[in-house]
PDB file of C-alpha atoms in Angstrom:
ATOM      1  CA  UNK A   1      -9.139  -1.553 -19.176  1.00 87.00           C
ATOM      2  CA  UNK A   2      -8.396  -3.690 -16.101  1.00 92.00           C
ATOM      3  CA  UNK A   3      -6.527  -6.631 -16.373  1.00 95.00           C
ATOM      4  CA  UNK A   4      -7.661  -9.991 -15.762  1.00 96.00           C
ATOM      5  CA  UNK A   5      -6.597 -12.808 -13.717  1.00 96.00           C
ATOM      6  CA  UNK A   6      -4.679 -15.114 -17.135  1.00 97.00           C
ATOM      7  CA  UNK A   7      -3.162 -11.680 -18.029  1.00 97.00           C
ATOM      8  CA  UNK A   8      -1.423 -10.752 -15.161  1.00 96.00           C
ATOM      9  CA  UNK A   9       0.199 -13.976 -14.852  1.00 96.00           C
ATOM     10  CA  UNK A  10       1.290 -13.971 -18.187  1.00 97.00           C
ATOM     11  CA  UNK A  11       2.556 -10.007 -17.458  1.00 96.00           C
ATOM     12  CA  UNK A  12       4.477 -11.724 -14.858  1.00 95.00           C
ATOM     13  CA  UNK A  13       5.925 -13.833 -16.492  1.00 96.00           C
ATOM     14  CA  UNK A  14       7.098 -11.547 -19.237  1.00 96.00           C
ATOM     15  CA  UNK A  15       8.337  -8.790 -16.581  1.00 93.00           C
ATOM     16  CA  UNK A  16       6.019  -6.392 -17.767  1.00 93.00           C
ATOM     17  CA  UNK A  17       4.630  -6.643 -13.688  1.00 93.00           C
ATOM     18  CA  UNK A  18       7.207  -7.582 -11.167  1.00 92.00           C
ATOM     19  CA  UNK A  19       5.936  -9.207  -7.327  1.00 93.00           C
ATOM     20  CA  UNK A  20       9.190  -9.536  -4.849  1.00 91.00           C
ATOM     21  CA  UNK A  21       9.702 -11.597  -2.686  1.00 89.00           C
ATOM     22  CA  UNK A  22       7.739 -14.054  -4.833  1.00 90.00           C
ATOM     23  CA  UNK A  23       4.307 -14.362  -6.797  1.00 91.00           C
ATOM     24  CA  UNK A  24       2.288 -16.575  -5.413  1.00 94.00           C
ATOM     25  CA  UNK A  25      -0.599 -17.733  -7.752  1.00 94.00           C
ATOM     26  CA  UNK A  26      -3.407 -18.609  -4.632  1.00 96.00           C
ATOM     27  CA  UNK A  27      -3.026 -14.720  -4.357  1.00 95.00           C
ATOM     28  CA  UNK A  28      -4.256 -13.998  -7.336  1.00 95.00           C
ATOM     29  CA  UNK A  29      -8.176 -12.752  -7.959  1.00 94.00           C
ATOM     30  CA  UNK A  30     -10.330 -11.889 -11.029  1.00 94.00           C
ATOM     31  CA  UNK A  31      -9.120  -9.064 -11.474  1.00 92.00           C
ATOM     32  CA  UNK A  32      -6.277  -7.933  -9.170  1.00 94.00           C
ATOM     33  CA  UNK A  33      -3.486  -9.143  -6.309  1.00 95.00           C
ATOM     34  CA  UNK A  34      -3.585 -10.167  -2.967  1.00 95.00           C
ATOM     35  CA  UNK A  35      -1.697  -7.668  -1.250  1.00 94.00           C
ATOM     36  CA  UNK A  36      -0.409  -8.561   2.512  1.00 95.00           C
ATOM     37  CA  UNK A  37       0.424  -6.017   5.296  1.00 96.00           C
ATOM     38  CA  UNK A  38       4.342  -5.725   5.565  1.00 95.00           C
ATOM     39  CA  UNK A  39       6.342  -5.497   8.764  1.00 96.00           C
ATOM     40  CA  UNK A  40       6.304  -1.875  10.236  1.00 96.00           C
ATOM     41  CA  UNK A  41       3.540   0.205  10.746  1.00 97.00           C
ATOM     42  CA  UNK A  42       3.947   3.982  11.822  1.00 96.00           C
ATOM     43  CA  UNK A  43       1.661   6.011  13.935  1.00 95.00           C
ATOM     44  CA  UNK A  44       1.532   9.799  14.784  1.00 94.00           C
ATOM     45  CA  UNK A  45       2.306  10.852  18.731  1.00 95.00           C
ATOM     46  CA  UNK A  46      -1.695  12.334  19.776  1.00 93.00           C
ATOM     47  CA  UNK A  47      -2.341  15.391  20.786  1.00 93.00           C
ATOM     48  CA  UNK A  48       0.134  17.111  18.954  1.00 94.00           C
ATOM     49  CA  UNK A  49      -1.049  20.451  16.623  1.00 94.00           C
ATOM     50  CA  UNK A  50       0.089  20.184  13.118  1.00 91.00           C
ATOM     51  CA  UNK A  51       0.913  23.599  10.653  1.00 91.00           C
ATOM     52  CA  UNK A  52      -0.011  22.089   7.441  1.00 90.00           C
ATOM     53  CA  UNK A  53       2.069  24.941   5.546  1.00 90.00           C
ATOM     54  CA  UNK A  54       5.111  24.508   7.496  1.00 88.00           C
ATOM     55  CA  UNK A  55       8.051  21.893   6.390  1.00 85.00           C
ATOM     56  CA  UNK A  56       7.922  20.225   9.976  1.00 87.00           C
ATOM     57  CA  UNK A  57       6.893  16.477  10.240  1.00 85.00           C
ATOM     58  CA  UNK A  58       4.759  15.288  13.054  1.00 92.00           C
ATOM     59  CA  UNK A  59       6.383  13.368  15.498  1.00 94.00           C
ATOM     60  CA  UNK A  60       5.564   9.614  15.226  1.00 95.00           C
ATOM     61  CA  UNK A  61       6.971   6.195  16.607  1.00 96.00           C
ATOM     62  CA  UNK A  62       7.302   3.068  13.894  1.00 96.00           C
ATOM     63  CA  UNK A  63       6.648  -0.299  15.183  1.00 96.00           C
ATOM     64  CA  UNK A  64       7.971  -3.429  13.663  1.00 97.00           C
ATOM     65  CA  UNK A  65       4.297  -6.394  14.198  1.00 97.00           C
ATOM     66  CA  UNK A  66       6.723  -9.279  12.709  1.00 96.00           C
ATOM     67  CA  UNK A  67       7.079 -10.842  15.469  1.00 94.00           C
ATOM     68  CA  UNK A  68       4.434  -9.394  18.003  1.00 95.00           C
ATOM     69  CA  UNK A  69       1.469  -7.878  17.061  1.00 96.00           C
ATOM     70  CA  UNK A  70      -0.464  -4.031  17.374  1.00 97.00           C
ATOM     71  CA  UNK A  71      -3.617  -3.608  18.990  1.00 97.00           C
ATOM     72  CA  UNK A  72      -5.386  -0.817  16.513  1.00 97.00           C
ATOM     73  CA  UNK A  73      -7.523   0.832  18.629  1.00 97.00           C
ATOM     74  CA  UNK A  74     -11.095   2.715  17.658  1.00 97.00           C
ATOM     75  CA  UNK A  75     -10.777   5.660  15.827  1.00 96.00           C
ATOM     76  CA  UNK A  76      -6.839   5.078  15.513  1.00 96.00           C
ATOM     77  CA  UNK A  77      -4.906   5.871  12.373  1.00 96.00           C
ATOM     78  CA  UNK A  78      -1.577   4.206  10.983  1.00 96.00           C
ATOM     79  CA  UNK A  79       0.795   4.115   8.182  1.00 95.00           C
ATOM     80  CA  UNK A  80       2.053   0.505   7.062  1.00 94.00           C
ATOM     81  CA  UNK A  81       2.781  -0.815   3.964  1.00 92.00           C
ATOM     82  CA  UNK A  82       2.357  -3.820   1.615  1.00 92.00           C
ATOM     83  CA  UNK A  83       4.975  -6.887   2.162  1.00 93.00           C
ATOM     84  CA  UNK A  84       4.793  -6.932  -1.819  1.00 93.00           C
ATOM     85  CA  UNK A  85       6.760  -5.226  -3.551  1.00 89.00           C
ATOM     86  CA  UNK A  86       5.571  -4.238  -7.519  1.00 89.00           C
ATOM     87  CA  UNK A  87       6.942  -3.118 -10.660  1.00 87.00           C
ATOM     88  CA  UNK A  88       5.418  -2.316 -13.372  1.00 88.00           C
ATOM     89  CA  UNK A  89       5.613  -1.030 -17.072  1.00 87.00           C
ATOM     90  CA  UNK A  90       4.811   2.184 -17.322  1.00 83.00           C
ATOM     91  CA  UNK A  91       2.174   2.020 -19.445  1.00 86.00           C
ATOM     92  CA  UNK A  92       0.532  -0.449 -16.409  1.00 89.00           C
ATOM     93  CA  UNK A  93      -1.631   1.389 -13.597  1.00 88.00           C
ATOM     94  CA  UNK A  94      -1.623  -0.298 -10.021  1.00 88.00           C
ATOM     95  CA  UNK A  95      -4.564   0.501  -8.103  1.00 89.00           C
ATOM     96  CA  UNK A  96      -4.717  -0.094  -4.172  1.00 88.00           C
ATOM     97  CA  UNK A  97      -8.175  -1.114  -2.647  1.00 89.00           C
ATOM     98  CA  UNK A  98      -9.528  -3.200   0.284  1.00 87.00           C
ATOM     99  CA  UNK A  99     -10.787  -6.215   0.938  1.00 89.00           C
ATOM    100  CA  UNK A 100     -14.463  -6.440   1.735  1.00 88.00           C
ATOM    101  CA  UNK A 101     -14.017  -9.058   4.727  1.00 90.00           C
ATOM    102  CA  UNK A 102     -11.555  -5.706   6.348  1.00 92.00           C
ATOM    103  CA  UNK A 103     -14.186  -3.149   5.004  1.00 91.00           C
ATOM    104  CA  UNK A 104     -17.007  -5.185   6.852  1.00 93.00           C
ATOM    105  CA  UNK A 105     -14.941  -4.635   9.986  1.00 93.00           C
ATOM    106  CA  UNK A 106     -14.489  -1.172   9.828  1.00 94.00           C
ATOM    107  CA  UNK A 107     -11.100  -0.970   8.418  1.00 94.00           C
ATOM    108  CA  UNK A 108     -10.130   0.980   5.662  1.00 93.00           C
ATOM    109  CA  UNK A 109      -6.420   0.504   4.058  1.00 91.00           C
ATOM    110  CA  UNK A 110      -6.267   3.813   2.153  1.00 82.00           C
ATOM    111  CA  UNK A 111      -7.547   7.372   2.975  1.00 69.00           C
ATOM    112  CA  UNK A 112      -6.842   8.692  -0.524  1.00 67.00           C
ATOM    113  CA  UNK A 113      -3.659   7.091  -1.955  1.00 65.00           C
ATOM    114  CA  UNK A 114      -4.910   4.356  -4.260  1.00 70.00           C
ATOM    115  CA  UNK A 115      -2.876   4.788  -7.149  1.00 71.00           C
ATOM    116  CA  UNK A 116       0.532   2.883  -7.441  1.00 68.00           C
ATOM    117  CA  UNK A 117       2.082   3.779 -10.425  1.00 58.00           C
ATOM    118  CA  UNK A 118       4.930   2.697 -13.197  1.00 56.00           C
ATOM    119  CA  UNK A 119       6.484   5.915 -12.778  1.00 52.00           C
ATOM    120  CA  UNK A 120       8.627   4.621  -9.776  1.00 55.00           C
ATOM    121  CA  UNK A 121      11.973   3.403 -10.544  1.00 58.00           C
ATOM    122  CA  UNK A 122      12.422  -0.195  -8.879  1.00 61.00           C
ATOM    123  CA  UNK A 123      10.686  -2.318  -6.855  1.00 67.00           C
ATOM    124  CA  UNK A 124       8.302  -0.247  -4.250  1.00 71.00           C
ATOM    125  CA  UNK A 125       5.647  -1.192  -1.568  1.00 81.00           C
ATOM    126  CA  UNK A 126       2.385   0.298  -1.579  1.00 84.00           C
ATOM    127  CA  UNK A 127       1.620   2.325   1.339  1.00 88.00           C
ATOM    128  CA  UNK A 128      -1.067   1.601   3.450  1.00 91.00           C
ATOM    129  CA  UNK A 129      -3.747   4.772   5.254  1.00 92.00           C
ATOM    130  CA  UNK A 130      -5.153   2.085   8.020  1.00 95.00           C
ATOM    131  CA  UNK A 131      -8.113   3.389   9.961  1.00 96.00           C
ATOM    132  CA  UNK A 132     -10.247   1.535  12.706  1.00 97.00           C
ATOM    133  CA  UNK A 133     -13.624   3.131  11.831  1.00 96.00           C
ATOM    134  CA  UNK A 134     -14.913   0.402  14.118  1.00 96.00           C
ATOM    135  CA  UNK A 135     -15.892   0.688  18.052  1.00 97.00           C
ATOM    136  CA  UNK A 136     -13.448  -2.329  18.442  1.00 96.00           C
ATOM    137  CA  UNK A 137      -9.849  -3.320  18.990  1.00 97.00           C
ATOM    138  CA  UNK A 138      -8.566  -5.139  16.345  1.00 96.00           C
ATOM    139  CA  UNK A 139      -4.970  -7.313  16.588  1.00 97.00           C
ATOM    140  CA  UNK A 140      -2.763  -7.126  13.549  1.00 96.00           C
ATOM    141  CA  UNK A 141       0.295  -8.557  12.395  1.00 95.00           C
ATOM    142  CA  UNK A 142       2.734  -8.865   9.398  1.00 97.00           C
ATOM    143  CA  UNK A 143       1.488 -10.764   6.780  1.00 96.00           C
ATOM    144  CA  UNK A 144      -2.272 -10.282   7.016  1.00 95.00           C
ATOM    145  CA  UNK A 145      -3.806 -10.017   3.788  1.00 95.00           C
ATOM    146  CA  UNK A 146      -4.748  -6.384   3.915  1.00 94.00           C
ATOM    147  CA  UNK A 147      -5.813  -5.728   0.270  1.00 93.00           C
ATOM    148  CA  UNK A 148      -5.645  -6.067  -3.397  1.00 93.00           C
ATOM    149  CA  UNK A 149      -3.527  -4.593  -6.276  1.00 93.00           C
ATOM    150  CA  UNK A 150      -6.367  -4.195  -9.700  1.00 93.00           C
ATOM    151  CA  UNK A 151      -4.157  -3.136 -13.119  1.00 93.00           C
ATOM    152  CA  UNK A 152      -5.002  -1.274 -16.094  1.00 92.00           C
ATOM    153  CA  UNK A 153      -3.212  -0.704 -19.337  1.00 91.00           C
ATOM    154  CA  UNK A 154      -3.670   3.334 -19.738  1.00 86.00           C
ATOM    155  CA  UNK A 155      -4.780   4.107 -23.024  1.00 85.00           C
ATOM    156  CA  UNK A 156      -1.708   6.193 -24.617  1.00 80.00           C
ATOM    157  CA  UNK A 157       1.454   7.200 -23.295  1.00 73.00           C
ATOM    158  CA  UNK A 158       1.796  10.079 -20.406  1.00 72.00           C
ATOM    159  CA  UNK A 159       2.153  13.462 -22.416  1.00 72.00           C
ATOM    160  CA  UNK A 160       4.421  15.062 -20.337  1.00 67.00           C
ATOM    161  CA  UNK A 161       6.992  14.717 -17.306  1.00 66.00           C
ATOM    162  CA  UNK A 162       5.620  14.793 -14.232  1.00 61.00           C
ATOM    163  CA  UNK A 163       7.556  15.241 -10.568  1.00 59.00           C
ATOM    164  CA  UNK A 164       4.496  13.725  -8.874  1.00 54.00           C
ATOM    165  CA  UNK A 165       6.137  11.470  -6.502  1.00 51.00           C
ATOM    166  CA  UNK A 166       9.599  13.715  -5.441  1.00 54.00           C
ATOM    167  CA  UNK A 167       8.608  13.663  -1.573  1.00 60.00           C
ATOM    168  CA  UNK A 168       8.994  10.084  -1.617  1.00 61.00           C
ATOM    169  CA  UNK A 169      11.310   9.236  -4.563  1.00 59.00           C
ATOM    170  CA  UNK A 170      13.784   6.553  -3.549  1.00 56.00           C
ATOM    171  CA  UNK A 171      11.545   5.517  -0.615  1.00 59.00           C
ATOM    172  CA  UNK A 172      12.936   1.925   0.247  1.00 60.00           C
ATOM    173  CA  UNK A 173      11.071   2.186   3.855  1.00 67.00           C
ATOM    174  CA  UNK A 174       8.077   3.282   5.373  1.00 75.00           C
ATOM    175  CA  UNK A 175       8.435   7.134   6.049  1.00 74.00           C
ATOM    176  CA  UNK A 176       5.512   9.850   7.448  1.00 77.00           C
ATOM    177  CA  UNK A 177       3.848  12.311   5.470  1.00 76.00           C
ATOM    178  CA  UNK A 178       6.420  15.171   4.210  1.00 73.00           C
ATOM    179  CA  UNK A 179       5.236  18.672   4.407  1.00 67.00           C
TER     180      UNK A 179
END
């Protein structure tokens, strides 16, 4: 069941859904968050072959856009992440998705990763799969508002223990994909 607007405020207020640095109520929608792009972006060197089954990262430069910003060229992909930070309960499901003014541009803010989760321990940024579908260059900067955060209440508990997000456990910083 997603959560509506009155709901999530009220979550907020009782900690069951923590925002840092701050909530800001004109960010919040029916259903979901406002989510804005953070300050570093990440994007893979080109023309370099990749062995999926191997343990070796690509090679890739990060970029901080707070103060100037990234031209995102056609058909270019990055990694950035949301300036929010969220915590939920665990029982509370965070779900990533895009704004439809940024869709109707031909950018898309995730590839695949959607779900944010209260299985993390502390305050963690959603990472962002940015991808200029488009046949234009497109300027972006910190704070944009990229996307929004829906939540659900799951149903029942988790049955089990799961080690779902060990590659990136303890991430406090945007990092590339680990093989």
């Amino acid at each position: 069941m997603k959560i509506p607007d009155h709901l999530i405020k009220d979550y907020i207020t009782l900690g069951r859904i923590k925002i840092s640095p701050r909530f800001d109520e004109k960010n919040l929608r029916p259903v979901g968050l406002r989510v804005h792009l953070g300050d570093e972006i990440l994007f893979y060197h080109p023309n370099q072959v990749i062995d999926l089954s191997s343990n070796k990262s690509p090679r890739y430069t990060k970029v901080n856009i707070s103060k100037k910003q990234f031209e995102l060229k056609p058909g270019q992909f990055i990694l950035g992440h949301t300036k929010e930070k969220i915590t939920t309960d665990k029982n509370i499901l965070c779900e990533l998705d895009g704004r439809s003014t940024i869709a109707r541009l031909g950018l898309s803010v995730h590839v695949s990763a959607k779900i944010l989760d209260g299985t993390f321990e502390g305050n963690h940024s959603g990472v962002l799969e940015i991808y200029n579908h488009s046949n234009v260059t497109y300027m972006i900067k910190s704070g944009l508002p990229i996307g929004c955060i829906t939540f659900e209440l799951l149903l029942d508990k988790i049955s089990g223990k799961y080690d779902i997000s060990s590659n990136y456990k303890g991430q406090t910083r945007l990092v590339p994909a680990k093989l």
